[in-house]
PDB file of C-alpha atoms and ligand atoms in Angstrom:
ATOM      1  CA  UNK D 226       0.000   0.000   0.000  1.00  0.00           C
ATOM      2  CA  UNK D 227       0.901   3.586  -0.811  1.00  0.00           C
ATOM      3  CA  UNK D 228       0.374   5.011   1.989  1.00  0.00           C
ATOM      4  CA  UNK D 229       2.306   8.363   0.953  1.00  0.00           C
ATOM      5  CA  UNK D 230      -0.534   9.053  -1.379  1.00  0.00           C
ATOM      6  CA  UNK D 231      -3.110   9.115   1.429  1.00  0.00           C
ATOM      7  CA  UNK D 232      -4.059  11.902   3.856  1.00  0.00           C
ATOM      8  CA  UNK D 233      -1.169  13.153   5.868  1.00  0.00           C
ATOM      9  CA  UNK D 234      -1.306  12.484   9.589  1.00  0.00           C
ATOM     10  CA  UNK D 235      -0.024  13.762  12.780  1.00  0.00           C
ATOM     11  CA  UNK D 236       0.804  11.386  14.798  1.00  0.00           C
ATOM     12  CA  UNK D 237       1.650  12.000  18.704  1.00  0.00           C
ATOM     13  CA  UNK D 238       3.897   9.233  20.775  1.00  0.00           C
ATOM     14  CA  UNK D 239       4.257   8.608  24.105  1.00  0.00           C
ATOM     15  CA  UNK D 240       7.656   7.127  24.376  1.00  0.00           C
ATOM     16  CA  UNK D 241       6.876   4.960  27.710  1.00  0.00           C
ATOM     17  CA  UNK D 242       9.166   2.111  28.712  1.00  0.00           C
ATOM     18  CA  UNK D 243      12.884   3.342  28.624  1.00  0.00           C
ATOM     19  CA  UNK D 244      13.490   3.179  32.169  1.00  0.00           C
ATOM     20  CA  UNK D 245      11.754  -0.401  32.173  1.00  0.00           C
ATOM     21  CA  UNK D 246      13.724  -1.683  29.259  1.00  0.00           C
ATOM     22  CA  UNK D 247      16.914  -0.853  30.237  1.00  0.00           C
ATOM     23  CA  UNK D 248      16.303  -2.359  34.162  1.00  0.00           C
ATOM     24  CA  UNK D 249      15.406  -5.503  32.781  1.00  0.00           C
ATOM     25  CA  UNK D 250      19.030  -5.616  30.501  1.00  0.00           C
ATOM     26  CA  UNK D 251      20.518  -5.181  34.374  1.00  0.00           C
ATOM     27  CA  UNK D 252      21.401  -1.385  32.838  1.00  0.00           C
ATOM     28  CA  UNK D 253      21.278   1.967  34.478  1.00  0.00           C
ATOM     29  CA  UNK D 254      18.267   3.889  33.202  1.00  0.00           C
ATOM     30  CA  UNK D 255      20.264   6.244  31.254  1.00  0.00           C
ATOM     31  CA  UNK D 256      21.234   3.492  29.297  1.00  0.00           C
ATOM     32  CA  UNK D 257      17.543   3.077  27.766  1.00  0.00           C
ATOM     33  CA  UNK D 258      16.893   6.795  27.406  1.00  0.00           C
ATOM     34  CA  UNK D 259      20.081   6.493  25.076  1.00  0.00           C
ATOM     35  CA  UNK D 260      18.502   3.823  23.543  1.00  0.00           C
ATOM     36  CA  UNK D 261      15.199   5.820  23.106  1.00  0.00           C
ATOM     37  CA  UNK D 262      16.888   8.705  21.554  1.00  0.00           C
ATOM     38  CA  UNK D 263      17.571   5.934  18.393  1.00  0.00           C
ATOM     39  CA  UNK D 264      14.066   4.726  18.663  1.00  0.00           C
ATOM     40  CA  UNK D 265      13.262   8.183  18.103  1.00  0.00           C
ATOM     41  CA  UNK D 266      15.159   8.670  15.170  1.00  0.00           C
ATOM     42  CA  UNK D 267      13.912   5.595  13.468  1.00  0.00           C
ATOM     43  CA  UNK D 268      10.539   6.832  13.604  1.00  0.00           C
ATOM     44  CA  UNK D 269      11.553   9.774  12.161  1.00  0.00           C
ATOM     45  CA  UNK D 270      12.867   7.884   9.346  1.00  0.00           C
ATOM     46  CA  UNK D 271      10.341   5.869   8.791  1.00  0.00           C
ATOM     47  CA  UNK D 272       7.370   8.589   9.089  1.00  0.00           C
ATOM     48  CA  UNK D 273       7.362  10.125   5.869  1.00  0.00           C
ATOM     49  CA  UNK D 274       6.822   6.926   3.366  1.00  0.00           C
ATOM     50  CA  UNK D 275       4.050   6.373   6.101  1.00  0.00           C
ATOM     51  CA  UNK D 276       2.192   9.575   5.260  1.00  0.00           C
ATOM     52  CA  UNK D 277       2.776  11.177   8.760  1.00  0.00           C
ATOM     53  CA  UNK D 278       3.619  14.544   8.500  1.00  0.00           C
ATOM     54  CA  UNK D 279       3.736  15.968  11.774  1.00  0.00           C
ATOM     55  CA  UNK D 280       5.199  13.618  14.498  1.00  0.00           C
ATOM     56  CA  UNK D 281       5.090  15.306  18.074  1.00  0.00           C
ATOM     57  CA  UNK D 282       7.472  13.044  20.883  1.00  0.00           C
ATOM     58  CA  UNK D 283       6.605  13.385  24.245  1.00  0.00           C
ATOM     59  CA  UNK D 284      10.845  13.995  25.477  1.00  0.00           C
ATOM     60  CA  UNK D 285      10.201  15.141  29.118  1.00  0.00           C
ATOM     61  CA  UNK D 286       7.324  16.404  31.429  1.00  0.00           C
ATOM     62  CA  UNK D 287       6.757  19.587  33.771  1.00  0.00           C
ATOM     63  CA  UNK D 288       6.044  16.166  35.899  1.00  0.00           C
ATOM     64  CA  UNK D 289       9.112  15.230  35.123  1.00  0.00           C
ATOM     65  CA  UNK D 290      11.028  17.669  37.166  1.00  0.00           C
ATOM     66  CA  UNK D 291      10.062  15.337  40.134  1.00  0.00           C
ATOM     67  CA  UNK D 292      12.744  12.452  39.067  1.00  0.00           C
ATOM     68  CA  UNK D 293      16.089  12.372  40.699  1.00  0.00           C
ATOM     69  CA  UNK D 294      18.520  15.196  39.684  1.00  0.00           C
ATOM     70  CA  UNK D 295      20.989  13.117  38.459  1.00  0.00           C
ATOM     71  CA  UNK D 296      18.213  11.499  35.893  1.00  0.00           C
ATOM     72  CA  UNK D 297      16.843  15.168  35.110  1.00  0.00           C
ATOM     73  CA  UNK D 298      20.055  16.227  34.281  1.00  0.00           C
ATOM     74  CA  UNK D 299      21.752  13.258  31.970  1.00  0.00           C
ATOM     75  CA  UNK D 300      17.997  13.278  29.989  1.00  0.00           C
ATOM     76  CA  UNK D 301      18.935  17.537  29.352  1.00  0.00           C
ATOM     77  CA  UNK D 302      22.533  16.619  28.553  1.00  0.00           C
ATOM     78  CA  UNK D 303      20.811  13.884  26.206  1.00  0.00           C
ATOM     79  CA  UNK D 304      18.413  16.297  24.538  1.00  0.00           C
ATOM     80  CA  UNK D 305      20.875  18.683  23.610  1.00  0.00           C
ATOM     81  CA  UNK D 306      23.732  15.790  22.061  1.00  0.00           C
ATOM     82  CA  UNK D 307      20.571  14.261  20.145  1.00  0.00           C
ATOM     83  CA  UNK D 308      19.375  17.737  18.759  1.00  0.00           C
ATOM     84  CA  UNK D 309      23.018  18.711  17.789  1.00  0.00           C
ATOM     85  CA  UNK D 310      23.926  15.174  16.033  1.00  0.00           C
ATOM     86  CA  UNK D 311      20.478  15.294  14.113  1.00  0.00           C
ATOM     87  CA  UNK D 312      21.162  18.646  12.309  1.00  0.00           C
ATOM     88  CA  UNK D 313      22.506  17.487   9.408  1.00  0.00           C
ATOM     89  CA  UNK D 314      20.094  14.522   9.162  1.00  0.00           C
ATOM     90  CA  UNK D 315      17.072  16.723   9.385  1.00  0.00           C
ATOM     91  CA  UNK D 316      18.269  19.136   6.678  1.00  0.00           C
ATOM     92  CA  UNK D 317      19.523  16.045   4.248  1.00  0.00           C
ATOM     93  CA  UNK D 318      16.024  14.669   5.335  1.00  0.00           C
ATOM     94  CA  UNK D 319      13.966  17.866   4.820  1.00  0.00           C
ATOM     95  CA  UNK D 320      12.855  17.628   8.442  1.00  0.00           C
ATOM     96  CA  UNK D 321      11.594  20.597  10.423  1.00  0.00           C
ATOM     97  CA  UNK D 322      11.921  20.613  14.003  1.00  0.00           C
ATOM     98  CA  UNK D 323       9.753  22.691  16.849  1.00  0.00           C
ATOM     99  CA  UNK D 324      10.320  22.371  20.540  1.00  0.00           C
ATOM    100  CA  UNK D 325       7.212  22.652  22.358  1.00  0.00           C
ATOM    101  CA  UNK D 326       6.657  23.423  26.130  1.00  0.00           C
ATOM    102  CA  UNK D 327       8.093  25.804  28.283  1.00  0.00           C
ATOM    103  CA  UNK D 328      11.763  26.770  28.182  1.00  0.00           C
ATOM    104  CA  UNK D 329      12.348  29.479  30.731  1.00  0.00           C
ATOM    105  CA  UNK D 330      13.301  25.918  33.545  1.00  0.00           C
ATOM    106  CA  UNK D 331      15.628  24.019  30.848  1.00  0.00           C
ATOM    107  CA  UNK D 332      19.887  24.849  30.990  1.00  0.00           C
ATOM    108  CA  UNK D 333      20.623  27.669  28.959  1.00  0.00           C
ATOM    109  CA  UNK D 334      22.953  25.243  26.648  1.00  0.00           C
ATOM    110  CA  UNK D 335      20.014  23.084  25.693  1.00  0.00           C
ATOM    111  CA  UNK D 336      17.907  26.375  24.724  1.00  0.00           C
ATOM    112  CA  UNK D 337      20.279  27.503  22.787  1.00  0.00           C
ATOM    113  CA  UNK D 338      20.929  23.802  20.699  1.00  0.00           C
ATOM    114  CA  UNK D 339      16.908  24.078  20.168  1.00  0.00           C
ATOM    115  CA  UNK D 340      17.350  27.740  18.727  1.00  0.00           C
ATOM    116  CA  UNK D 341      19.755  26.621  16.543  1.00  0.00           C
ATOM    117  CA  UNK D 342      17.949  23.507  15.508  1.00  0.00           C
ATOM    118  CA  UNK D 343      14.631  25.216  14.478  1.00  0.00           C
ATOM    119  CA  UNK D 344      16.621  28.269  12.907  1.00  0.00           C
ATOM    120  CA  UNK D 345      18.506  25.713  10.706  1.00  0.00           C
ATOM    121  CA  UNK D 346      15.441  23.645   9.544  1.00  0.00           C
ATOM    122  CA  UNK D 347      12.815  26.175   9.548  1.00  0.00           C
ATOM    123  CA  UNK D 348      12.599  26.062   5.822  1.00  0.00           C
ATOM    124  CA  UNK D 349      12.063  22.140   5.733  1.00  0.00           C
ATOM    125  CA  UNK D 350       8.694  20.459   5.029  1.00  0.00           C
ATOM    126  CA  UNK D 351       8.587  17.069   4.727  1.00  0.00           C
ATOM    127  CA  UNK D 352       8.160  15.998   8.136  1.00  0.00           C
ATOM    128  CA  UNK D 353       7.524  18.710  10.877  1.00  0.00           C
ATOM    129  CA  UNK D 354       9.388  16.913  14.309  1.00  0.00           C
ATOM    130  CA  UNK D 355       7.657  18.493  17.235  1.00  0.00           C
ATOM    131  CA  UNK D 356       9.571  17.528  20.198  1.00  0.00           C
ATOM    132  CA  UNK D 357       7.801  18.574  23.778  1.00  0.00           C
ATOM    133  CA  UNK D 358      10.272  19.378  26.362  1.00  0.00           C
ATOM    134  CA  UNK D 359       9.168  20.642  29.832  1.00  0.00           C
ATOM    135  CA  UNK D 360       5.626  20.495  28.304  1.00  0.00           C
ATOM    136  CA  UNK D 361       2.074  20.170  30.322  1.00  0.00           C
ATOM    137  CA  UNK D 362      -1.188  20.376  28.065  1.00  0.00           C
ATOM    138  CA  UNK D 363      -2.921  22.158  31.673  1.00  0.00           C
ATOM    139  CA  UNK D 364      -0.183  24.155  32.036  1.00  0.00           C
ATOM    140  CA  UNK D 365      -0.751  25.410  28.227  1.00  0.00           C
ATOM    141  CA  UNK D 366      -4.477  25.287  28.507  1.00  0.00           C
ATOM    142  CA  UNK D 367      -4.591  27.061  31.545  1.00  0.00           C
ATOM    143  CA  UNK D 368      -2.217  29.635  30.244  1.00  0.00           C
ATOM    144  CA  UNK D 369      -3.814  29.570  27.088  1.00  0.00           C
ATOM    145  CA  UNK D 370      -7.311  30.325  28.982  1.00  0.00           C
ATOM    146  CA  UNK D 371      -5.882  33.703  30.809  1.00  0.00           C
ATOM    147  CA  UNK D 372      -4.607  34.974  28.283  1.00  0.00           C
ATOM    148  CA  UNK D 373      -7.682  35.126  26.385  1.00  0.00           C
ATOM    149  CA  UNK D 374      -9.301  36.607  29.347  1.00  0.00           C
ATOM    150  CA  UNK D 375     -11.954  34.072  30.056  1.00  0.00           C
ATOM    151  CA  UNK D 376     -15.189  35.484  29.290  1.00  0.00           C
ATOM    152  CA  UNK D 377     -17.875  33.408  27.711  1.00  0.00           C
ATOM    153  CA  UNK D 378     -17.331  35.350  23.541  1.00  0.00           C
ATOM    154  CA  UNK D 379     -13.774  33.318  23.209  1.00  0.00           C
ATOM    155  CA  UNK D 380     -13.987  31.011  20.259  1.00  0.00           C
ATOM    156  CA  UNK D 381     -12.328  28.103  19.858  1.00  0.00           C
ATOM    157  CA  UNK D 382     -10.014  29.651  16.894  1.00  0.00           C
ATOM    158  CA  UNK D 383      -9.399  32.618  18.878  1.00  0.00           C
ATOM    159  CA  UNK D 384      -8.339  30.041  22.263  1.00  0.00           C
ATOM    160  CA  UNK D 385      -6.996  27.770  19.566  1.00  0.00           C
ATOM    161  CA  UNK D 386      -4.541  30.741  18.185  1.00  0.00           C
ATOM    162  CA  UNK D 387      -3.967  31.711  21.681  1.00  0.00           C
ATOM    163  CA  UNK D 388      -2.905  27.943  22.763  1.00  0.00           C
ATOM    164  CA  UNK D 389      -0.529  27.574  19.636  1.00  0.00           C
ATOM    165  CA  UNK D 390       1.482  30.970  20.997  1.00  0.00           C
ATOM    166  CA  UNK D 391       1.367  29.100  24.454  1.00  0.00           C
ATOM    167  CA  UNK D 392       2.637  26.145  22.771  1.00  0.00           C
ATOM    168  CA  UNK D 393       5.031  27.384  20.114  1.00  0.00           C
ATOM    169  CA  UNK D 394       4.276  25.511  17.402  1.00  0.00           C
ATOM    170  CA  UNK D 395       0.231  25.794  16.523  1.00  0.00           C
ATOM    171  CA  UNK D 396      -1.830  23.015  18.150  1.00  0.00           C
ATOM    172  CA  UNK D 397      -2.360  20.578  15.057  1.00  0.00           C
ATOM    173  CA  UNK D 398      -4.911  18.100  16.166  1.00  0.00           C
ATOM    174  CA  UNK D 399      -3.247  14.818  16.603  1.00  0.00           C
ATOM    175  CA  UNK D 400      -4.753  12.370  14.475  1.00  0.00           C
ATOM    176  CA  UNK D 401      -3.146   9.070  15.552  1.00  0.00           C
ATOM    177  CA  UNK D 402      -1.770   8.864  19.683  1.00  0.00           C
ATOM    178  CA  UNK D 403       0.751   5.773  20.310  1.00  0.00           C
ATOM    179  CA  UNK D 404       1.939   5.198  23.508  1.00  0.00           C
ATOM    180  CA  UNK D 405       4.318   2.319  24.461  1.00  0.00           C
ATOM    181  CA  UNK D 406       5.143   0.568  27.268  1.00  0.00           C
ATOM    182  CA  UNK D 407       1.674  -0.934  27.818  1.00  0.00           C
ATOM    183  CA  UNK D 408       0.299   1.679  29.669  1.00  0.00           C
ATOM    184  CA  UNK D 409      -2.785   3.237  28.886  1.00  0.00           C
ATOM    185  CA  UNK D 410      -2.844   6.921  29.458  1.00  0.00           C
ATOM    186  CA  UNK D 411      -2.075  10.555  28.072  1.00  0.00           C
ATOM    187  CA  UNK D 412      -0.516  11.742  30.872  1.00  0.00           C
ATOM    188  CA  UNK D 413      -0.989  15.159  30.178  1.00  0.00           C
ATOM    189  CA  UNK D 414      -0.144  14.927  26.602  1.00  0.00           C
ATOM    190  CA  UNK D 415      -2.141  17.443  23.860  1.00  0.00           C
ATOM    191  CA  UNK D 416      -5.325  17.151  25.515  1.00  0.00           C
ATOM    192  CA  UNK D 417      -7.013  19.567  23.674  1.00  0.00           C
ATOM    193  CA  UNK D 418      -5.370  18.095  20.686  1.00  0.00           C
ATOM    194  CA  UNK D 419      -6.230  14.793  21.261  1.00  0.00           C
ATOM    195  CA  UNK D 420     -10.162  15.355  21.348  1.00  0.00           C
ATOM    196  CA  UNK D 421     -10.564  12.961  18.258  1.00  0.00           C
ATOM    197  CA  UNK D 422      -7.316  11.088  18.116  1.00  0.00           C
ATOM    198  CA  UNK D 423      -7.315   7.708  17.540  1.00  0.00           C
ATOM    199  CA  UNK D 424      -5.131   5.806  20.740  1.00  0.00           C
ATOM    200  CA  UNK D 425      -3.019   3.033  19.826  1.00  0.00           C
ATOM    201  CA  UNK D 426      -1.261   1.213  22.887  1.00  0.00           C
ATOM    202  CA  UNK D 427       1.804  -0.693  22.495  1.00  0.00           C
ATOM    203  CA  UNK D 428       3.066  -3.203  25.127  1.00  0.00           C
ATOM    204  CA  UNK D 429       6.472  -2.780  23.509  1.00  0.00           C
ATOM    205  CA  UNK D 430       9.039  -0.388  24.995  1.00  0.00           C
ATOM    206  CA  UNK D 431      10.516   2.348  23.715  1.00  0.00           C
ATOM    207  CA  UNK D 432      13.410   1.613  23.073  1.00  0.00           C
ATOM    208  CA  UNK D 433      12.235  -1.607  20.656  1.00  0.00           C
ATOM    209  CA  UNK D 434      10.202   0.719  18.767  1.00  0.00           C
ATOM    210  CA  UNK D 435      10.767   0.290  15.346  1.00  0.00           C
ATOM    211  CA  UNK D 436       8.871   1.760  11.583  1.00  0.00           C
ATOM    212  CA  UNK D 437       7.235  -1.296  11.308  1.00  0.00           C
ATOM    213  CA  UNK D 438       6.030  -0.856  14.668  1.00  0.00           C
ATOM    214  CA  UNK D 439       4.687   2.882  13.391  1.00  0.00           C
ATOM    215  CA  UNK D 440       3.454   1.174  10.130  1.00  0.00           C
ATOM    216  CA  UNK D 441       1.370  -1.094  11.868  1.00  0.00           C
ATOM    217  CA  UNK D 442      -0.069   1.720  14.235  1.00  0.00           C
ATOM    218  CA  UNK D 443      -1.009   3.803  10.494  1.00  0.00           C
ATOM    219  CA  UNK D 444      -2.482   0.137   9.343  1.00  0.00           C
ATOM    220  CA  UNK D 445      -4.553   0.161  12.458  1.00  0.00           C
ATOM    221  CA  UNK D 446      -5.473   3.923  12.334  1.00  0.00           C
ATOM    222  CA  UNK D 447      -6.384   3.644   8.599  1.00  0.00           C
ATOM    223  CA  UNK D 448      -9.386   1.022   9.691  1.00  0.00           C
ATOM    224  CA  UNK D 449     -10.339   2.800  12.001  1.00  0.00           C
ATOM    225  CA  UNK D 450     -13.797   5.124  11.539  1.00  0.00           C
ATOM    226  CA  UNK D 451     -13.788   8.559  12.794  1.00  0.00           C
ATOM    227  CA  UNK D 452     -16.753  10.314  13.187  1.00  0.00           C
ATOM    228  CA  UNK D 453     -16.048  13.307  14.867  1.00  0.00           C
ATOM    229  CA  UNK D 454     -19.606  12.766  16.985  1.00  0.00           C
ATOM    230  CA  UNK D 455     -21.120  12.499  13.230  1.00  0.00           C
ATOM    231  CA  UNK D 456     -23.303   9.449  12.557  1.00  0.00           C
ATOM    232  CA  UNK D 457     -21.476   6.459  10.477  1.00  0.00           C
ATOM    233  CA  UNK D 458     -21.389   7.314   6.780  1.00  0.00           C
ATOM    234  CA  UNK D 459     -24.409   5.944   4.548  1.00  0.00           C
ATOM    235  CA  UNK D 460     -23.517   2.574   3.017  1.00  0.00           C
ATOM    236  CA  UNK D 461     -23.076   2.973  -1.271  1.00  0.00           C
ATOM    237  CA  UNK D 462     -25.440   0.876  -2.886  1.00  0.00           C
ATOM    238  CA  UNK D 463     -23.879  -0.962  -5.712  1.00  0.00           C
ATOM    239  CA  UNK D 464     -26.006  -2.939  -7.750  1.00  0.00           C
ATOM    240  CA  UNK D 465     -24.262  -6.147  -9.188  1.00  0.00           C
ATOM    241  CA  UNK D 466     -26.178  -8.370 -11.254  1.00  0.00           C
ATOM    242  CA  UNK D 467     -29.644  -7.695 -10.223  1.00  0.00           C
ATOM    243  CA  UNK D 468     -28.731  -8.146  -6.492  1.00  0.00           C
ATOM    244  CA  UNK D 469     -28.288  -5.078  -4.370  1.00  0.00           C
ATOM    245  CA  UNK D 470     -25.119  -5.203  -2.607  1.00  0.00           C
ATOM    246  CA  UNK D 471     -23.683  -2.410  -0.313  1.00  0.00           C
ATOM    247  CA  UNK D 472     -20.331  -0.720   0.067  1.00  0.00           C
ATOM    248  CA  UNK D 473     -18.876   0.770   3.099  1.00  0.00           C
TER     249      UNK D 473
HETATM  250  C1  FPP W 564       9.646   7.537  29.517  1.00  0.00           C
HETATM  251  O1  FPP W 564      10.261   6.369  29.933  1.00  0.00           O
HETATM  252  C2  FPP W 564      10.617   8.391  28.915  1.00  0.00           C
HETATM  253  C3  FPP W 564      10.926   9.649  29.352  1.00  0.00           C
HETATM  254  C4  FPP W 564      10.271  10.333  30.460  1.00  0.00           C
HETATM  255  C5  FPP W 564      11.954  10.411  28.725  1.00  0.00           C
HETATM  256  C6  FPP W 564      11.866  10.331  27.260  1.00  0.00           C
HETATM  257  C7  FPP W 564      13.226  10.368  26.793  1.00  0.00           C
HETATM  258  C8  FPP W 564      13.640   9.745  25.690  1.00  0.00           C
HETATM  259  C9  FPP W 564      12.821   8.997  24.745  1.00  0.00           C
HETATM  260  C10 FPP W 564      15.042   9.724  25.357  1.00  0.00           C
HETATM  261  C11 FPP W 564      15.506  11.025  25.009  1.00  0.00           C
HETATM  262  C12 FPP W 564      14.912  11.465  23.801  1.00  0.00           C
HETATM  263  C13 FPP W 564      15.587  12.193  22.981  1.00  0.00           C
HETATM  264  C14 FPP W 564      14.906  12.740  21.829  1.00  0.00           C
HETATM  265  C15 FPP W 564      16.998  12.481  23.187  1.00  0.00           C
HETATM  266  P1  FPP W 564      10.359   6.089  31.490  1.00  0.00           P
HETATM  267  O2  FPP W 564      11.676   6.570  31.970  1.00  0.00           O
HETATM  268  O3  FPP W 564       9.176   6.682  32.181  1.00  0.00           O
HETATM  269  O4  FPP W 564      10.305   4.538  31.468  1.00  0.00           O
HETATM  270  P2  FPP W 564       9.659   3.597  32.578  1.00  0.00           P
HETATM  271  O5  FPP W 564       8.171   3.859  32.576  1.00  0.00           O
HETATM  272  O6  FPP W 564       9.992   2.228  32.086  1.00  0.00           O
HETATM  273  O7  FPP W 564      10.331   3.933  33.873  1.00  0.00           O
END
């Protein structure tokens, strides 16, 4: 199947399981956040022939904060080496990148590798790579909500402008959410986006994730029906030798 040729799809991921993985290998955590970091970049390779457009990886948390410091900091240190090393692939790979979440809590060396990142691939457009650092959907909503000033006249384009400021990065919905690691939550991940998303969950972990894995999750997506709190489509009659027959 083509599946470049059908409609193009964000697709969110949860990337659940590193710290599992790597515990069960008798390996320091670290170890399968490294190992996620290539996980990632598979994905990344294997989105476009997929038809995924926008891919948004869920990298760290505000929640995250809570983990010990020595964890917080390698994962920064591990954001900033991945971001540097992938320059040159995302520009030979037409890949844009955008960092959403907040960035006034992450080391001043890691803001400044994401600068540079989106700066250099700002003109790419074959796969936009939204990466959410130090990122809470409340937290955005919530900001998101002030700023508009409550009130009962906001629309949802004028909130939904307001949340893609908040965000950096425009709040696309999500079409297809994976999450691995076999559990079954969003964990504060593009709630607003995710109001129609399909949810795919993965027992898998991370770090094992590979683009067949994502190919299968498309397969799965593209049986799916959405509705969007429509009613199912009407069936096509087709009538084949006197017999009535009905396409879905
Ligand atoms: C969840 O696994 C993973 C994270 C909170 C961090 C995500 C980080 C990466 C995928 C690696 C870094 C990514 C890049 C792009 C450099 P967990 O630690 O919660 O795993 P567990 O549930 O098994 O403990």
């Amino acid at each position: 199947m083509n599946f470049a040729l059908q409609s193009a799809l964000h697709v969110a991921v949860i990337m659940d399981g590193n710290g599992r993985w790597a515990t069960l290998r008798g390996l320091p955590r670290m170890a399968g956040h490294q190992a996620g970091s290539e996980a990632l970049r598979r994905a990344v390779e294997a989105a476009p022939d997929l038809g995924v457009t926008a891919l948004t990886a869920y990298a760290f948390s505000c929640d995250n904060w809570k983990r010990p410091a020595e964890e917080v900091d390698a994962i920064m240190a591990l954001l900033g080496w991945y971001l540097r090393d992938e320059i040159p692939r995302m520009l030979a790979d037409r890949v844009r990148l955008s960092v959403i979440g907040r960035r006034d809590r992450l080391p001043d060396s890691l803001v400044g590798v994401i600068d540079e990142a989106e700066a250099a691939t700002r003109g790419c457009n074959r796969l936009h790579l939204r990466l959410a650092i130090d990122y809470s959907a409340r937290e955005s909503i919530l900001t998101a909500t002030g700023l508009c000033g409550g009130g009962t006249n906001v629309t949802p384009e004028r909130f939904e402008q307001t949340l893609a400021a908040t965000h950096r990065g425009g709040p696309q919905p999500v079409d297809l959410l994976i999450r691995t690691g076999g559990e079954q939550r969003l964990s504060d991940f593009l709630l607003w986006e995710c109001a129609y998303a399909e949810l795919v969950f993965i027992r898998r972990m991370w770090p094992d994730f590979g683009g067949s894995d994502l190919a299968k999750a498309v397969t799965e997506f593209r049986r799916r029906e959405r509705r969007f709190g429509d009613v199912p489509a009407p069936p096509i009659p087709v009538p084949v030798l006197g017999q009535e027959r009905w396409l879905h």
